[in-house]
């Protein structure tokens, strides 16, 4: 989608109103992101973020709200975690799976309501655990337990409000509201990350690094950044096209069908969701470990061992790689329904040449999907851990958070998805004129 297409979209009143509405929500989200809870100690906060790698990664995920200890410091993490848990439960309870995949719009709404309700206790537990950890690290202090309870209540309410804003964006039909809010957070945090890169340049000079080595590192930084962007765009647009033919049908004097087209299967059908899910799951044990770290006995020992494990960059990177790969398969299995596609093709008189309609077509679609999915999973997993590897080589800390694979993938995926959604809205409005 070019600037010309965007301007054409902006001329259509309904599309323009939707775009302005979403931009307005972005502004509201950023205002909330800059409202801190009382009792923050900035110096201790800065030291804490320099000490714990998981906090830095989570800060990117929340759009910088965690670093500010704002009222939306959890971002949409609790809602995403609730979605993951609920979708995992569909694999255990057939009735829940039927409700999700085959239910009426009202039943699907009921399923989504379960996710919203589950978000509330998760948000409360995560906010209490996070604030307790911050208190132990002296990054924040509360005058009484009642003030602590008020802060937990405020963060939980803000998280629920943010979830509602995400759903409002989704209803506008210009992309996924959750992804768009995460995208807005990443973009808003870009300037501070660029300043961090400039600061690191002078730190390298003071440390006595040769100028040529610093310049070489930054060239490598730019090269890897561009490589990530181009590869993400290429994989997001890559599709396995399955030929589909439509039988000829005669109605009165008119003949319908007899055409051929393609059914596109994306190499990365899960999009950015596996990375978001993997981050949500990986941050949970880290939060629990942080919460229990100051305790004695068996619980304290377990928490210390878990914390040390998660703070090891190599072990954490390995777990991150595995989780992203597994969630690529899991999310695709939940959202992609070969049986429904096969039935829709059959209803429209379509068939795949050489494949019998019905169950055989569904099995063939599964076969094709499982052949392309490993490539998508490996790509996502590699992109997720690549920034950590490059940071280790170049020593540029900002790289991991400025153009981290997660950030780039979310930004590019959201831009492409939103561009397609806007284009579809424009084409629909122009089609209605005829």
mmCIF file of C-alpha atoms in Angstrom, residues 174-343:
data_model
loop_
_atom_site.group_PDB
_atom_site.id
_atom_site.type_symbol
_atom_site.label_atom_id
_atom_site.label_comp_id
_atom_site.label_asym_id
_atom_site.label_seq_id
_atom_site.Cartn_x
_atom_site.Cartn_y
_atom_site.Cartn_z
ATOM 1 C CA UNK A 174 -8.655 -2.215 10.361
ATOM 2 C CA UNK A 175 -6.568 -4.940 11.971
ATOM 3 C CA UNK A 176 -6.110 -6.674 15.307
ATOM 4 C CA UNK A 177 -6.508 -4.198 18.175
ATOM 5 C CA UNK A 178 -4.100 -6.025 20.494
ATOM 6 C CA UNK A 179 -1.316 -6.064 17.870
ATOM 7 C CA UNK A 180 -1.959 -2.407 16.993
ATOM 8 C CA UNK A 181 -1.634 -1.282 20.632
ATOM 9 C CA UNK A 182 1.615 -3.234 21.055
ATOM 10 C CA UNK A 183 2.795 -1.647 17.770
ATOM 11 C CA UNK A 184 1.916 1.829 19.104
ATOM 12 C CA UNK A 185 3.953 1.155 22.245
ATOM 13 C CA UNK A 186 7.010 0.008 20.285
ATOM 14 C CA UNK A 187 6.882 3.027 17.945
ATOM 15 C CA UNK A 188 6.485 5.442 20.877
ATOM 16 C CA UNK A 189 9.592 4.003 22.551
ATOM 17 C CA UNK A 190 11.738 4.332 19.398
ATOM 18 C CA UNK A 191 13.171 7.847 20.068
ATOM 19 C CA UNK A 192 14.500 6.888 23.533
ATOM 20 C CA UNK A 193 16.152 3.776 22.068
ATOM 21 C CA UNK A 194 17.845 5.855 19.346
ATOM 22 C CA UNK A 195 19.168 8.236 22.018
ATOM 23 C CA UNK A 196 20.449 5.195 23.921
ATOM 24 C CA UNK A 197 22.373 4.136 20.790
ATOM 25 C CA UNK A 198 23.968 7.587 20.503
ATOM 26 C CA UNK A 199 24.898 7.467 24.207
ATOM 27 C CA UNK A 200 26.461 4.004 23.749
ATOM 28 C CA UNK A 201 28.659 5.378 20.945
ATOM 29 C CA UNK A 202 30.304 7.840 23.373
ATOM 30 C CA UNK A 203 30.532 5.126 26.054
ATOM 31 C CA UNK A 204 32.518 2.986 23.568
ATOM 32 C CA UNK A 205 34.828 5.941 22.811
ATOM 33 C CA UNK A 206 35.446 6.583 26.516
ATOM 34 C CA UNK A 207 36.147 2.881 27.068
ATOM 35 C CA UNK A 208 38.992 3.102 24.523
ATOM 36 C CA UNK A 209 37.464 1.114 21.648
ATOM 37 C CA UNK A 210 39.039 1.951 18.236
ATOM 38 C CA UNK A 211 36.816 4.215 16.111
ATOM 39 C CA UNK A 212 36.972 1.771 13.160
ATOM 40 C CA UNK A 213 35.644 -1.044 15.376
ATOM 41 C CA UNK A 214 32.756 1.094 16.640
ATOM 42 C CA UNK A 215 31.857 2.147 13.069
ATOM 43 C CA UNK A 216 32.084 -1.483 11.896
ATOM 44 C CA UNK A 217 29.734 -2.549 14.700
ATOM 45 C CA UNK A 218 27.214 0.115 13.733
ATOM 46 C CA UNK A 219 27.428 -0.872 10.043
ATOM 47 C CA UNK A 220 26.736 -4.456 11.092
ATOM 48 C CA UNK A 221 23.823 -3.123 13.128
ATOM 49 C CA UNK A 222 22.347 -1.333 10.065
ATOM 50 C CA UNK A 223 22.928 -4.347 7.793
ATOM 51 C CA UNK A 224 21.219 -6.781 10.202
ATOM 52 C CA UNK A 225 18.345 -4.320 10.694
ATOM 53 C CA UNK A 226 17.688 -4.104 6.947
ATOM 54 C CA UNK A 227 18.094 -7.869 6.560
ATOM 55 C CA UNK A 228 15.472 -8.483 9.266
ATOM 56 C CA UNK A 229 13.033 -6.012 7.675
ATOM 57 C CA UNK A 230 13.368 -7.456 4.151
ATOM 58 C CA UNK A 231 13.168 -11.072 5.347
ATOM 59 C CA UNK A 232 10.083 -10.354 7.489
ATOM 60 C CA UNK A 233 8.319 -8.691 4.534
ATOM 61 C CA UNK A 234 9.314 -11.539 2.176
ATOM 62 C CA UNK A 235 8.121 -14.308 4.515
ATOM 63 C CA UNK A 236 4.912 -12.458 5.419
ATOM 64 C CA UNK A 237 4.058 -12.118 1.734
ATOM 65 C CA UNK A 238 5.219 -15.634 0.709
ATOM 66 C CA UNK A 239 2.406 -18.088 0.012
ATOM 67 C CA UNK A 240 1.953 -21.658 -1.203
ATOM 68 C CA UNK A 241 -0.725 -21.437 -3.897
ATOM 69 C CA UNK A 242 -3.042 -24.449 -4.217
ATOM 70 C CA UNK A 243 -4.931 -24.560 -7.559
ATOM 71 C CA UNK A 244 -8.734 -24.565 -7.229
ATOM 72 C CA UNK A 245 -11.199 -25.158 -10.082
ATOM 73 C CA UNK A 246 -14.924 -24.424 -10.107
ATOM 74 C CA UNK A 247 -17.393 -26.698 -11.881
ATOM 75 C CA UNK A 248 -19.603 -25.231 -14.610
ATOM 76 C CA UNK A 249 -23.213 -24.692 -13.600
ATOM 77 C CA UNK A 250 -26.080 -23.721 -15.903
ATOM 78 C CA UNK A 251 -28.936 -21.643 -14.528
ATOM 79 C CA UNK A 252 -31.528 -20.780 -17.144
ATOM 80 C CA UNK A 253 -29.578 -19.442 -20.085
ATOM 81 C CA UNK A 254 -26.572 -18.382 -18.061
ATOM 82 C CA UNK A 255 -23.474 -20.455 -17.291
ATOM 83 C CA UNK A 256 -21.606 -19.987 -14.029
ATOM 84 C CA UNK A 257 -18.220 -21.289 -12.852
ATOM 85 C CA UNK A 258 -15.730 -23.061 -15.073
ATOM 86 C CA UNK A 259 -12.930 -20.844 -13.759
ATOM 87 C CA UNK A 260 -9.662 -21.612 -11.998
ATOM 88 C CA UNK A 261 -8.060 -19.759 -9.128
ATOM 89 C CA UNK A 262 -5.667 -20.340 -6.221
ATOM 90 C CA UNK A 263 -6.091 -20.946 -2.518
ATOM 91 C CA UNK A 264 -3.128 -19.187 -0.813
ATOM 92 C CA UNK A 265 -1.553 -20.849 2.258
ATOM 93 C CA UNK A 266 0.854 -18.475 3.988
ATOM 94 C CA UNK A 267 4.303 -19.754 4.984
ATOM 95 C CA UNK A 268 3.762 -17.911 8.262
ATOM 96 C CA UNK A 269 -0.010 -18.236 8.853
ATOM 97 C CA UNK A 270 0.318 -17.536 12.583
ATOM 98 C CA UNK A 271 1.776 -14.062 11.995
ATOM 99 C CA UNK A 272 3.281 -12.421 15.053
ATOM 100 C CA UNK A 273 1.100 -14.190 17.645
ATOM 101 C CA UNK A 274 3.543 -17.072 18.470
ATOM 102 C CA UNK A 275 6.191 -14.551 19.583
ATOM 103 C CA UNK A 276 3.651 -12.615 21.673
ATOM 104 C CA UNK A 277 2.411 -15.868 23.248
ATOM 105 C CA UNK A 278 5.965 -17.111 23.911
ATOM 106 C CA UNK A 279 6.905 -13.835 25.622
ATOM 107 C CA UNK A 280 3.763 -13.957 27.783
ATOM 108 C CA UNK A 281 4.464 -17.528 28.904
ATOM 109 C CA UNK A 282 8.192 -16.921 29.531
ATOM 110 C CA UNK A 283 7.596 -13.827 31.647
ATOM 111 C CA UNK A 284 5.172 -15.643 33.970
ATOM 112 C CA UNK A 285 7.757 -17.914 35.699
ATOM 113 C CA UNK A 286 10.133 -14.942 35.850
ATOM 114 C CA UNK A 287 7.506 -12.894 37.710
ATOM 115 C CA UNK A 288 6.729 -15.781 40.078
ATOM 116 C CA UNK A 289 10.470 -16.251 40.763
ATOM 117 C CA UNK A 290 10.881 -12.511 41.406
ATOM 118 C CA UNK A 291 7.931 -12.576 43.813
ATOM 119 C CA UNK A 292 9.308 -15.524 45.829
ATOM 120 C CA UNK A 293 12.985 -14.553 45.622
ATOM 121 C CA UNK A 294 13.183 -12.936 49.061
ATOM 122 C CA UNK A 295 11.593 -15.873 50.877
ATOM 123 C CA UNK A 296 13.491 -18.559 52.751
ATOM 124 C CA UNK A 297 13.096 -22.322 52.756
ATOM 125 C CA UNK A 298 12.270 -24.538 49.786
ATOM 126 C CA UNK A 299 10.201 -21.894 47.958
ATOM 127 C CA UNK A 300 13.044 -19.381 48.132
ATOM 128 C CA UNK A 301 15.580 -21.965 46.894
ATOM 129 C CA UNK A 302 13.326 -22.950 43.959
ATOM 130 C CA UNK A 303 12.743 -19.280 43.098
ATOM 131 C CA UNK A 304 16.493 -18.567 43.188
ATOM 132 C CA UNK A 305 17.249 -21.543 40.898
ATOM 133 C CA UNK A 306 14.459 -20.553 38.479
ATOM 134 C CA UNK A 307 15.586 -16.929 38.463
ATOM 135 C CA UNK A 308 19.226 -17.905 37.743
ATOM 136 C CA UNK A 309 18.042 -20.189 34.940
ATOM 137 C CA UNK A 310 15.932 -17.482 33.287
ATOM 138 C CA UNK A 311 18.684 -14.871 33.615
ATOM 139 C CA UNK A 312 21.126 -17.103 31.697
ATOM 140 C CA UNK A 313 21.007 -15.590 28.159
ATOM 141 C CA UNK A 314 21.833 -18.870 26.394
ATOM 142 C CA UNK A 315 19.265 -20.986 28.244
ATOM 143 C CA UNK A 316 16.654 -18.230 27.973
ATOM 144 C CA UNK A 317 17.355 -17.886 24.234
ATOM 145 C CA UNK A 318 17.014 -21.650 23.752
ATOM 146 C CA UNK A 319 13.670 -21.707 25.610
ATOM 147 C CA UNK A 320 12.484 -18.671 23.638
ATOM 148 C CA UNK A 321 13.393 -20.395 20.340
ATOM 149 C CA UNK A 322 11.545 -23.622 21.294
ATOM 150 C CA UNK A 323 8.435 -21.839 22.582
ATOM 151 C CA UNK A 324 8.084 -19.675 19.455
ATOM 152 C CA UNK A 325 8.465 -22.748 17.219
ATOM 153 C CA UNK A 326 5.864 -24.754 19.194
ATOM 154 C CA UNK A 327 3.398 -21.864 19.391
ATOM 155 C CA UNK A 328 3.602 -21.455 15.596
ATOM 156 C CA UNK A 329 2.123 -24.951 15.250
ATOM 157 C CA UNK A 330 -0.278 -24.562 18.175
ATOM 158 C CA UNK A 331 -1.754 -21.209 17.072
ATOM 159 C CA UNK A 332 -2.103 -22.353 13.446
ATOM 160 C CA UNK A 333 -3.843 -25.573 14.519
ATOM 161 C CA UNK A 334 -6.328 -23.546 16.573
ATOM 162 C CA UNK A 335 -7.068 -20.857 13.954
ATOM 163 C CA UNK A 336 -6.701 -22.768 10.659
ATOM 164 C CA UNK A 337 -9.619 -25.156 10.006
ATOM 165 C CA UNK A 338 -9.037 -27.337 6.891
ATOM 166 C CA UNK A 339 -12.422 -29.029 7.351
ATOM 167 C CA UNK A 340 -14.308 -25.705 7.216
ATOM 168 C CA UNK A 341 -12.314 -24.579 4.136
ATOM 169 C CA UNK A 342 -13.064 -27.915 2.428
ATOM 170 C CA UNK A 343 -16.798 -27.591 3.178
#
